[in-house]
Tab-separated table of C-alpha atoms in Angstrom:
chain	number	residue	atom	x	y	z
A	572	MET	CA	10.753	-37.512	11.365
A	573	GLY	CA	14.447	-37.817	10.495
A	574	ARG	CA	16.758	-34.909	9.749
A	575	LYS	CA	16.153	-33.410	6.313
A	576	SER	CA	19.007	-33.047	3.855
A	577	ALA	CA	20.324	-29.703	2.635
A	578	ARG	CA	18.594	-30.296	-0.702
A	579	GLU	CA	15.233	-30.768	1.023
A	580	THR	CA	15.554	-27.683	3.228
A	581	GLY	CA	16.879	-25.440	0.473
A	582	SER	CA	19.978	-24.508	2.462
A	583	GLY	CA	23.656	-25.141	1.897
A	584	ARG	CA	25.636	-25.900	-1.233
A	585	GLY	CA	23.208	-28.573	-2.352
A	586	SER	CA	20.130	-26.340	-2.135
A	587	ASP	CA	17.383	-26.555	-4.716
A	588	PHE	CA	18.017	-22.986	-5.853
A	589	SER	CA	21.753	-23.569	-6.273
A	590	GLU	CA	21.042	-26.354	-8.736
A	591	LEU	CA	18.628	-24.159	-10.707
A	592	SER	CA	21.148	-21.318	-10.710
A	593	ARG	CA	23.793	-23.650	-12.093
A	594	ARG	CA	21.469	-24.661	-14.931
A	595	MET	CA	20.816	-21.017	-15.783
A	596	ALA	CA	24.526	-20.224	-15.821
A	597	ASP	CA	25.275	-23.259	-17.994
A	598	ALA	CA	22.657	-22.043	-20.488
A	599	GLY	CA	24.324	-18.599	-20.599
A	600	LEU	CA	21.159	-16.817	-19.472
A	601	LEU	CA	22.851	-14.515	-16.935
A	602	ARG	CA	24.997	-12.698	-19.529
A	603	ARG	CA	24.269	-9.018	-20.272
A	604	ARG	CA	22.485	-8.224	-23.559
A	605	PRO	CA	23.746	-4.731	-24.544
A	606	LEU	CA	22.358	-4.836	-28.092
A	607	TYR	CA	18.840	-5.621	-26.870
A	608	TYR	CA	18.816	-2.735	-24.386
A	609	THR	CA	20.368	-0.346	-26.899
A	610	VAL	CA	17.581	-1.054	-29.386
A	611	ARG	CA	14.832	-1.032	-26.746
A	612	PHE	CA	15.892	2.196	-25.008
A	613	THR	CA	16.496	3.919	-28.345
A	614	ALA	CA	12.981	3.022	-29.491
A	615	VAL	CA	11.461	4.382	-26.274
A	616	GLY	CA	13.594	7.533	-26.467
A	617	LEU	CA	12.622	8.213	-30.083
A	618	THR	CA	8.936	7.692	-29.275
A	619	LEU	CA	9.245	10.120	-26.366
A	620	ALA	CA	10.975	12.710	-28.556
A	621	GLY	CA	8.350	12.251	-31.282
A	622	SER	CA	5.528	12.693	-28.775
A	623	VAL	CA	7.035	15.908	-27.428
A	624	ALA	CA	7.506	17.208	-30.978
A	625	ALA	CA	3.873	16.379	-31.823
A	626	PHE	CA	2.772	18.160	-28.642
A	627	LEU	CA	4.604	21.341	-29.662
A	628	VAL	CA	3.360	21.212	-33.264
A	629	LEU	CA	-0.315	20.582	-32.458
A	630	GLY	CA	-0.541	23.518	-30.056
A	631	ASP	CA	-3.788	24.353	-28.264
A	632	SER	CA	-5.876	21.549	-29.758
A	633	TRP	CA	-8.052	18.744	-28.462
A	634	SER	CA	-5.992	16.450	-30.687
A	635	GLN	CA	-3.444	16.619	-27.884
A	636	LEU	CA	-5.439	13.931	-26.077
A	637	LEU	CA	-3.996	11.424	-28.557
A	638	VAL	CA	-0.534	12.618	-27.546
A	639	ALA	CA	-1.537	12.180	-23.901
A	640	ALA	CA	-2.509	8.557	-24.573
A	641	VAL	CA	0.759	7.824	-26.383
A	642	LEU	CA	2.757	9.488	-23.614
A	643	ALA	CA	1.002	7.276	-21.067
A	644	LEU	CA	2.406	4.228	-22.857
A	645	VAL	CA	5.826	5.872	-23.138
A	646	PHE	CA	5.854	6.655	-19.415
A	647	GLY	CA	4.926	3.043	-18.708
A	648	GLN	CA	7.883	1.897	-20.796
A	649	LEU	CA	10.122	4.369	-18.973
A	650	GLY	CA	8.974	2.820	-15.693
A	651	LEU	CA	9.921	-0.617	-17.010
A	652	ALA	CA	13.307	0.742	-18.139
A	653	ALA	CA	13.943	2.187	-14.670
A	654	HIS	CA	13.006	-1.192	-13.215
A	655	ASP	CA	15.570	-3.027	-15.351
A	656	LEU	CA	18.258	-0.464	-14.522
A	657	ALA	CA	17.548	-0.831	-10.806
A	658	HIS	CA	18.040	-4.598	-11.032
A	659	ARG	CA	21.325	-4.170	-12.935
A	660	GLN	CA	19.967	-6.019	-15.915
A	661	VAL	CA	21.448	-3.380	-18.220
A	662	PHE	CA	24.795	-2.650	-16.526
A	663	SER	CA	26.592	-4.997	-14.163
A	664	ARG	CA	28.159	-2.137	-12.180
A	665	ARG	CA	26.281	-0.077	-9.593
A	666	ARG	CA	27.281	3.443	-10.635
A	667	PRO	CA	26.092	3.425	-14.281
A	668	SER	CA	22.911	1.660	-13.128
A	669	GLU	CA	22.228	4.422	-10.594
A	670	ILE	CA	22.992	7.231	-13.052
A	671	GLY	CA	20.684	5.661	-15.633
A	672	GLY	CA	18.020	5.094	-12.986
A	673	LEU	CA	18.119	8.708	-11.801
A	674	LEU	CA	17.867	10.027	-15.361
A	675	VAL	CA	14.994	7.755	-16.364
A	676	ALA	CA	13.019	7.698	-13.095
A	677	ASP	CA	13.532	11.186	-11.633
A	678	VAL	CA	14.137	13.330	-14.723
A	679	LEU	CA	11.895	11.669	-17.315
A	680	LEU	CA	9.268	9.956	-15.170
A	681	GLY	CA	8.966	12.156	-12.061
A	682	MET	CA	9.496	9.282	-9.619
A	683	SER	CA	12.227	8.972	-7.008
A	684	TYR	CA	14.678	6.254	-8.000
A	685	GLY	CA	16.064	5.951	-4.471
A	686	TRP	CA	12.649	5.646	-2.825
A	687	TRP	CA	11.362	3.115	-5.350
A	688	MET	CA	14.578	1.106	-5.222
A	689	ASN	CA	14.296	0.732	-1.440
A	690	LYS	CA	10.630	-0.239	-1.648
A	691	HIS	CA	11.097	-2.701	-4.490
A	692	THR	CA	14.095	-4.378	-2.867
A	693	ARG	CA	11.993	-5.123	0.220
A	694	HIS	CA	9.261	-6.536	-2.011
A	695	HIS	CA	11.699	-8.888	-3.742
A	696	ALA	CA	13.091	-10.122	-0.434
A	697	ASN	CA	9.655	-11.078	0.936
A	698	PRO	CA	6.945	-11.136	-1.764
A	699	ASN	CA	3.374	-11.310	-0.435
A	700	HIS	CA	4.702	-11.480	3.133
A	701	GLU	CA	2.446	-9.500	5.471
A	702	GLY	CA	4.416	-6.980	7.465
A	703	LYS	CA	7.498	-7.243	5.238
A	704	ASP	CA	6.358	-6.679	1.657
A	705	PRO	CA	5.414	-2.980	1.195
A	706	ASP	CA	3.352	-3.888	-1.880
A	707	VAL	CA	0.793	-5.656	0.323
A	708	ALA	CA	0.654	-3.041	3.060
A	709	PRO	CA	-2.995	-2.146	3.824
A	710	ASP	CA	-2.711	1.570	2.980
A	711	ILE	CA	-5.846	1.813	0.838
A	712	ILE	CA	-6.526	-1.763	-0.235
A	713	VAL	CA	-6.518	-4.790	2.059
A	714	TRP	CA	-4.774	-7.928	0.802
A	715	SER	CA	-5.856	-10.503	3.413
A	716	ARG	CA	-8.847	-11.132	5.662
A	717	GLY	CA	-6.661	-10.399	8.666
A	718	GLN	CA	-5.880	-6.952	7.258
A	719	ALA	CA	-9.582	-6.438	6.571
A	720	ARG	CA	-10.499	-7.170	10.188
A	721	ARG	CA	-7.874	-4.689	11.407
A	722	ALA	CA	-8.555	-2.046	8.747
A	723	LYS	CA	-9.228	1.557	9.725
A	724	GLY	CA	-9.772	4.794	7.884
A	725	PRO	CA	-9.817	4.759	4.048
A	726	ALA	CA	-8.831	1.086	3.850
A	727	ARG	CA	-11.890	0.106	5.893
A	728	PHE	CA	-14.224	2.107	3.658
A	729	ILE	CA	-12.658	1.168	0.307
A	730	GLY	CA	-12.042	-2.459	1.281
A	731	LYS	CA	-15.754	-3.233	1.201
A	732	HIS	CA	-15.898	-2.627	-2.554
A	733	GLN	CA	-12.224	-2.804	-3.495
A	734	ALA	CA	-12.700	-5.297	-6.345
A	735	ALA	CA	-15.019	-2.868	-8.162
A	736	LEU	CA	-12.815	0.103	-7.282
A	737	PHE	CA	-9.489	-1.512	-8.157
A	738	PHE	CA	-9.123	-0.319	-11.751
A	739	PRO	CA	-10.490	3.177	-11.044
A	740	LEU	CA	-7.949	3.439	-8.226
A	741	LEU	CA	-5.165	2.416	-10.607
A	742	THR	CA	-5.720	5.618	-12.583
A	743	LEU	CA	-4.240	7.453	-9.587
A	744	GLU	CA	-1.132	5.253	-9.359
A	745	GLY	CA	1.098	7.553	-11.411
A	746	LEU	CA	0.250	10.527	-9.209
A	747	ASN	CA	0.661	8.364	-6.116
A	748	LEU	CA	4.208	7.417	-7.170
A	749	SER	CA	5.142	11.073	-7.584
A	750	PHE	CA	3.489	12.102	-4.310
A	751	SER	CA	5.218	9.268	-2.442
A	752	SER	CA	8.517	10.275	-4.041
A	753	PHE	CA	8.329	13.827	-2.689
A	754	LYS	CA	7.166	12.537	0.682
A	755	ALA	CA	10.137	10.153	0.854
A	756	LEU	CA	12.658	12.971	0.465
A	757	ARG	CA	12.416	13.523	4.226
A	758	SER	CA	13.076	9.867	5.005
A	759	PRO	CA	16.430	8.984	6.650
A	760	SER	CA	16.742	6.055	4.221
A	761	MET	CA	17.099	8.391	1.227
A	762	LYS	CA	20.742	8.566	0.128
A	763	ARG	CA	20.510	11.656	-2.102
A	764	PRO	CA	17.432	13.642	-1.028
A	765	VAL	CA	18.734	17.008	-2.274
A	766	LEU	CA	19.768	15.715	-5.698
A	767	GLU	CA	16.576	13.746	-6.197
A	768	GLY	CA	14.484	16.661	-4.950
A	769	MET	CA	16.080	18.946	-7.522
A	770	LEU	CA	15.566	16.417	-10.320
A	771	LEU	CA	11.905	15.901	-9.387
A	772	VAL	CA	11.271	19.642	-9.252
A	773	ALA	CA	12.943	20.025	-12.655
A	774	HIS	CA	10.750	17.285	-14.110
A	775	PHE	CA	7.487	18.794	-12.915
A	776	GLY	CA	8.630	22.303	-13.779
A	777	VAL	CA	9.033	21.256	-17.406
A	778	TYR	CA	5.915	19.050	-17.335
A	779	PHE	CA	3.486	21.613	-15.940
A	780	GLY	CA	5.255	24.506	-17.654
A	781	GLY	CA	4.859	22.819	-21.015
A	782	LEU	CA	1.215	21.925	-20.420
A	783	PHE	CA	0.037	25.353	-19.336
A	784	SER	CA	2.182	27.336	-21.787
A	785	VAL	CA	1.000	25.390	-24.854
A	786	LEU	CA	-2.561	24.522	-23.838
A	787	SER	CA	-5.405	26.544	-22.387
A	788	PRO	CA	-6.035	25.804	-18.690
A	789	GLY	CA	-9.035	23.594	-19.431
A	790	LYS	CA	-7.270	21.534	-22.096
A	791	ALA	CA	-4.166	21.285	-19.915
A	792	LEU	CA	-6.178	19.810	-17.041
A	793	VAL	CA	-7.917	17.314	-19.338
A	794	PHE	CA	-4.543	16.355	-20.830
A	795	LEU	CA	-3.207	15.835	-17.308
A	796	VAL	CA	-6.147	13.607	-16.337
A	797	VAL	CA	-5.914	11.475	-19.494
A	798	HIS	CA	-2.140	11.132	-19.402
A	799	GLN	CA	-1.768	10.350	-15.701
A	800	GLY	CA	-4.901	8.200	-15.598
A	801	LEU	CA	-3.863	5.970	-18.496
A	802	PHE	CA	-0.290	5.855	-17.214
A	803	GLY	CA	-1.446	4.592	-13.812
A	804	LEU	CA	-3.778	2.089	-15.452
A	805	TYR	CA	-0.917	0.801	-17.607
A	806	LEU	CA	1.429	0.377	-14.644
A	807	GLY	CA	-1.241	-1.395	-12.622
A	808	SER	CA	-2.067	-3.721	-15.512
A	809	VAL	CA	1.607	-4.709	-15.683
A	810	PHE	CA	2.284	-5.196	-11.965
A	811	ALA	CA	-1.058	-6.452	-10.590
A	812	PRO	CA	-1.123	-9.848	-12.405
A	813	ASN	CA	2.240	-10.889	-10.967
A	814	HIS	CA	1.382	-11.504	-7.290
A	815	LYS	CA	-2.186	-10.438	-6.541
A	816	GLY	CA	-4.311	-13.440	-5.696
A	817	MET	CA	-1.284	-15.649	-5.045
A	818	PRO	CA	-0.724	-17.130	-1.546
A	819	MET	CA	0.027	-14.663	1.234
A	820	ILE	CA	2.837	-15.622	3.605
A	821	GLU	CA	1.986	-15.243	7.272
A	822	GLU	CA	4.467	-14.311	9.967
A	823	GLY	CA	6.457	-17.327	11.143
A	824	THR	CA	6.124	-19.309	7.906
A	825	GLN	CA	9.458	-20.838	6.897
A	826	LEU	CA	10.163	-21.228	3.172
A	827	ASP	CA	13.471	-21.507	1.341
A	828	PHE	CA	14.304	-18.917	-1.312
A	829	LEU	CA	13.168	-20.998	-4.283
A	830	ARG	CA	9.745	-21.814	-2.863
A	831	ARG	CA	9.201	-18.353	-1.387
A	832	GLN	CA	9.600	-16.800	-4.830
A	833	VAL	CA	7.819	-19.439	-6.931
A	834	LEU	CA	4.777	-19.974	-4.716
A	835	THR	CA	3.964	-16.245	-4.441
A	836	SER	CA	4.478	-15.343	-8.119
A	837	ARG	CA	2.481	-15.894	-11.289
A	838	ASN	CA	3.601	-15.937	-14.912
A	839	VAL	CA	1.392	-14.464	-17.636
A	840	ASP	CA	1.317	-16.341	-20.929
A	841	GLY	CA	1.271	-14.492	-24.226
A	842	GLY	CA	3.239	-13.770	-27.357
A	843	PRO	CA	5.705	-11.027	-28.291
A	844	LEU	CA	3.127	-8.264	-27.727
A	845	THR	CA	2.654	-9.395	-24.123
A	846	ASP	CA	6.432	-9.422	-23.664
A	847	VAL	CA	6.658	-5.827	-24.918
A	848	PHE	CA	3.593	-4.632	-23.012
A	849	MET	CA	4.802	-6.086	-19.715
A	850	GLY	CA	8.496	-5.532	-20.294
A	851	GLY	CA	9.320	-9.134	-19.433
A	852	LEU	CA	7.521	-9.007	-16.093
A	853	ASN	CA	5.115	-11.586	-17.444
A	854	TYR	CA	7.949	-13.991	-16.554
A	855	GLN	CA	7.570	-12.960	-12.938
A	856	ILE	CA	8.716	-16.239	-11.395
A	857	GLU	CA	12.020	-16.208	-13.248
A	858	HIS	CA	12.470	-12.490	-12.609
A	859	HIS	CA	12.067	-12.999	-8.857
A	860	LEU	CA	14.472	-15.912	-8.844
A	861	PHE	CA	17.072	-14.068	-10.956
A	862	PRO	CA	16.376	-10.307	-10.687
A	863	SER	CA	19.475	-9.304	-12.687
A	864	MET	CA	18.702	-11.649	-15.586
A	865	PRO	CA	18.208	-9.570	-18.786
A	866	THR	CA	14.676	-9.481	-20.151
A	867	PRO	CA	15.344	-11.372	-23.425
A	868	ALA	CA	16.690	-14.372	-21.469
A	869	LEU	CA	13.545	-14.828	-19.370
A	870	ALA	CA	11.549	-16.833	-21.933
A	871	GLU	CA	14.214	-19.540	-22.121
A	872	ALA	CA	14.647	-19.402	-18.344
A	873	GLN	CA	10.919	-20.030	-17.971
A	874	VAL	CA	11.180	-23.401	-19.724
A	875	ILE	CA	14.070	-24.478	-17.494
A	876	THR	CA	12.395	-23.278	-14.299
A	877	GLU	CA	9.022	-24.869	-14.970
A	878	ARG	CA	10.650	-28.183	-15.809
A	879	TYR	CA	12.795	-28.005	-12.659
A	880	CYS	CA	9.806	-27.185	-10.442
A	881	ALA	CA	7.998	-30.201	-11.897
A	882	GLU	CA	10.973	-32.364	-10.889
A	883	LEU	CA	10.675	-31.095	-7.301
A	884	GLY	CA	6.874	-31.126	-7.156
A	885	ILE	CA	6.662	-27.356	-6.621
A	886	PRO	CA	3.433	-25.761	-7.970
A	887	TYR	CA	4.206	-23.410	-10.858
A	888	CYS	CA	1.494	-20.913	-11.817
A	889	ARG	CA	0.927	-19.781	-15.414
A	890	THR	CA	-2.183	-18.122	-16.794
A	891	GLY	CA	-3.386	-15.659	-19.403
A	892	LEU	CA	-3.482	-11.897	-18.849
A	893	LEU	CA	-7.266	-11.595	-18.510
A	894	ALA	CA	-7.452	-14.705	-16.324
A	895	SER	CA	-4.766	-13.270	-14.035
A	896	HIS	CA	-6.789	-10.096	-13.556
A	897	ARG	CA	-9.942	-12.115	-12.836
A	898	THR	CA	-8.057	-14.076	-10.186
A	899	ALA	CA	-6.739	-10.886	-8.618
A	900	LEU	CA	-10.209	-9.320	-8.516
A	901	ARG	CA	-11.739	-12.464	-6.993
A	902	HIS	CA	-9.050	-12.361	-4.322
A	903	LEU	CA	-9.776	-8.706	-3.556
A	904	ARG	CA	-13.482	-9.414	-3.248
A	905	ASP	CA	-12.879	-12.450	-1.043
A	906	VAL	CA	-10.535	-10.749	1.429
A	907	GLY	CA	-12.898	-7.780	1.720
A	908	GLU	CA	-15.722	-10.035	2.922
A	909	PRO	CA	-15.173	-9.318	6.675
A	910	LEU	CA	-15.705	-5.606	6.006
A	911	ARG	CA	-18.920	-6.199	4.093
A	912	THR	CA	-20.142	-8.576	6.794
A	913	ALA	CA	-19.366	-5.997	9.482
A	914	GLY	CA	-21.216	-3.377	7.449
A	915	ASP	CA	-24.267	-5.610	7.150
């Protein structure tokens, strides 16, 4: 075979991604959208304040479970806000993005901004890449048949039935994020362990203090289970459709940036409600290609990207929300087959 051009290899000034980036810039889709984020964050903040006020007014009542459900949605939206701040979609400068991220993630959500930022950056660099993407590490769930064959401990036990256990496990995701945040405070990669530790302690001091001072112990525990369970389920329902069931990249595979991001990501079709529910992450392909692109620009970017991928013959995956979950569950069942076979 002859030498491939820079456009074919995806490297150099004439790379495929450079051309797509130029089209996005020409369309003005990389500009900040301060009005959008002002309205969105204000709405989330007012809903949070209203939920806290309702909690204090209702007192020791089982009606508080409705507040717990609403707060689960609010916490999910706070997680999406922290995500956008981390990617500098809101502010172009690093310092205001970090301050906003610490306030939203650590203070309001009870999750370490620094720990999550490090983890999520590695995911963006190598999505679905075994050994490099922390989101497909076989901690509890196995994501490939190779991981299943090597699985030990909880992953080996859970992996046999992980498709059926996936959504029940998601109810623990909120607690897992907080536990991992405290655990990460001892990591050398943490830039501000003392500050983040203090903010996390303050968050849970107010959270548990409020629960057990307003509610009886039994109601407080039920509130905790409902709130954290629905919160974890919400987060999982937003993040799972984006990559689960898409191709896994094995060690040694060479892909340029454009193809690495497009081939491992999936968009979720839907209307305005889907956009709000998923915070724009339903345009996962465009988000991975342009992480700092503001959320309201992603819909227009999707049209440009899909058309451009068609020009290059690059597969572009779009599906509905329920179909994306079915695909993810089929993938989990398929990759767990070696464990079930070994058990038989």
